[in-house]
Short mmCIF file of C-alpha atoms in Angstrom, two decimals:
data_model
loop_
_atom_site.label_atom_id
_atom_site.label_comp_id
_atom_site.label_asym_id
_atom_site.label_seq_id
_atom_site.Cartn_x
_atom_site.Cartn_y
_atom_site.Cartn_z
CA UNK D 145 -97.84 125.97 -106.67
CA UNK D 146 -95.88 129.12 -107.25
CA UNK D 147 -96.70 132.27 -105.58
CA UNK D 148 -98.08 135.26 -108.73
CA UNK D 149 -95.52 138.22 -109.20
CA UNK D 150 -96.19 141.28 -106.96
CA UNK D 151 -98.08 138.56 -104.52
CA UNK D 152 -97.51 139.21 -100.62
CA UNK D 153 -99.03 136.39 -97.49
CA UNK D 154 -100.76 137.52 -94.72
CA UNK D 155 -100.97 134.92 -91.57
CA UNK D 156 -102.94 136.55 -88.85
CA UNK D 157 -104.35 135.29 -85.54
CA UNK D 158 -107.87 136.38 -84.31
CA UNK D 159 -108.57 136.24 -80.64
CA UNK D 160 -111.92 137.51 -78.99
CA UNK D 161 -115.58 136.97 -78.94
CA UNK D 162 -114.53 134.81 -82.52
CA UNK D 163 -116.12 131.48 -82.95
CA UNK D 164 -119.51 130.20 -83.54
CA UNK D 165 -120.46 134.29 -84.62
CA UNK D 166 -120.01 133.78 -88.76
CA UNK D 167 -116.17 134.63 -88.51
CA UNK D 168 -115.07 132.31 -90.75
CA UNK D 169 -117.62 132.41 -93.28
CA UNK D 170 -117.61 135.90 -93.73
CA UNK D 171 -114.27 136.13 -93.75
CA UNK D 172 -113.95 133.48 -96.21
CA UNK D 173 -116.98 136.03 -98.60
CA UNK D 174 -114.78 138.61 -98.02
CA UNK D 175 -111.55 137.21 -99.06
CA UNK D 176 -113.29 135.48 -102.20
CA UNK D 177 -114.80 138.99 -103.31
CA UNK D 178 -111.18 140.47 -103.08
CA UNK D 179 -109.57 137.34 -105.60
CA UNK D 180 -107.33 136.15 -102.84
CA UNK D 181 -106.15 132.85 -102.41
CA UNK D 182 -105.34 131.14 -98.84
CA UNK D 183 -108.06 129.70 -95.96
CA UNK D 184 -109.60 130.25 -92.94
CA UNK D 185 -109.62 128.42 -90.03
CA UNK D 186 -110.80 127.79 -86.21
CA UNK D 187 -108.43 127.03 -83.39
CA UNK D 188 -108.84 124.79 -80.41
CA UNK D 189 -107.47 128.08 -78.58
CA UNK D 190 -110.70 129.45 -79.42
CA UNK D 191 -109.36 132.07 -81.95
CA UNK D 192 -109.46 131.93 -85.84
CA UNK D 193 -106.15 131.47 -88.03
CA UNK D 194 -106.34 133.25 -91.73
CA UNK D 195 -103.44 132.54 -94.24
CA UNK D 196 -104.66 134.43 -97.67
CA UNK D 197 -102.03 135.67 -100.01
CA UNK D 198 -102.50 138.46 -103.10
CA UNK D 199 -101.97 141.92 -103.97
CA UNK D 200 -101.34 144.56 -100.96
CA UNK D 201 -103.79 146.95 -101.25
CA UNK D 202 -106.74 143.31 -100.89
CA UNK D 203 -104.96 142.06 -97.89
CA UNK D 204 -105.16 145.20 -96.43
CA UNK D 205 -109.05 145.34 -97.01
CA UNK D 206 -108.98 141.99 -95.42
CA UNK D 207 -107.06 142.97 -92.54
CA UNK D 208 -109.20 145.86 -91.77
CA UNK D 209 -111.76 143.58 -91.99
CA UNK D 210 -110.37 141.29 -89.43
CA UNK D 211 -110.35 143.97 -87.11
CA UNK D 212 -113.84 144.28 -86.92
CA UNK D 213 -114.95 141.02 -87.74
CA UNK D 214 -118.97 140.64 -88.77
CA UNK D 215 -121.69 141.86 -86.52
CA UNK D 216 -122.16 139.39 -83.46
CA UNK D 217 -118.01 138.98 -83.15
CA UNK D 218 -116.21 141.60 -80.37
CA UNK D 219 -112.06 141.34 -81.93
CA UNK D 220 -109.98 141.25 -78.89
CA UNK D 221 -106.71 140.85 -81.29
CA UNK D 222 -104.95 140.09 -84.38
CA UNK D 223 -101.65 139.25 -84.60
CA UNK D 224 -100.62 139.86 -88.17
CA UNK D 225 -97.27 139.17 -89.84
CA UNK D 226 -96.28 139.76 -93.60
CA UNK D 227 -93.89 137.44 -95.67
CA UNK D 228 -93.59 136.61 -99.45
CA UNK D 229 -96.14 134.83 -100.90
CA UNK D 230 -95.15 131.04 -101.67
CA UNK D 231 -98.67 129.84 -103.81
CA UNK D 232 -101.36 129.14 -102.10
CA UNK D 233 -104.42 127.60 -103.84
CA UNK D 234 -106.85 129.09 -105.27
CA UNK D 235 -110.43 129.47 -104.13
CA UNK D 236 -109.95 130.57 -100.92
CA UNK D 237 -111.19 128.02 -98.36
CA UNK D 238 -112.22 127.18 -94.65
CA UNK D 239 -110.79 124.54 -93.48
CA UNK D 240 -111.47 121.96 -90.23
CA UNK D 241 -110.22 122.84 -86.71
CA UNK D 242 -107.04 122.50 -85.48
#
């Protein structure tokens, strides 16, 4: 799949209070609400991995998001990093542990 014009990645790494607290499927409403492509995912680490790709100004709603996480989580981290899009599939999913 190739990556839209203009389109930017985000891969970031949540650590804290994380899992089993609705992390993944809000993040997963809020990433579908902002059109971005890309998934969320647990780790065995006990953090949460999201790769979403899109416009700038969405993945920055979704990083400020990740920040906070929804209600019950407590962020400790995130560990973001920006690259070039290369196409990731549309809708935005969550997918198993790894």
């Amino acid at each position: 799949m190739t990556a839209q014009p203009g389109a930017v990645r985000l891969h970031a790494i949540v650590t804290g209070r994380v899992q089993g607290v609705g992390f993944r499927a809000t993040t997963h409403q809020v990433a579908s609400k902002l059109g971005l492509a890309g998934w969320v995912r647990n780790l065995q680490s006990g953090g949460v991995e999201v790769v979403a790709e899109g416009e700038t100004d969405s993945l920055q709603a979704l990083e400020t998001f990740l920040h906070q996480g929804p209600g019950a989580a407590r962020v400790a981290h995130v560990n973001v990093q920006w690259t070039a899009a290369v196409g990731e599939s549309l809708p935005f999913a969550v997918k198993p542990t790894m």
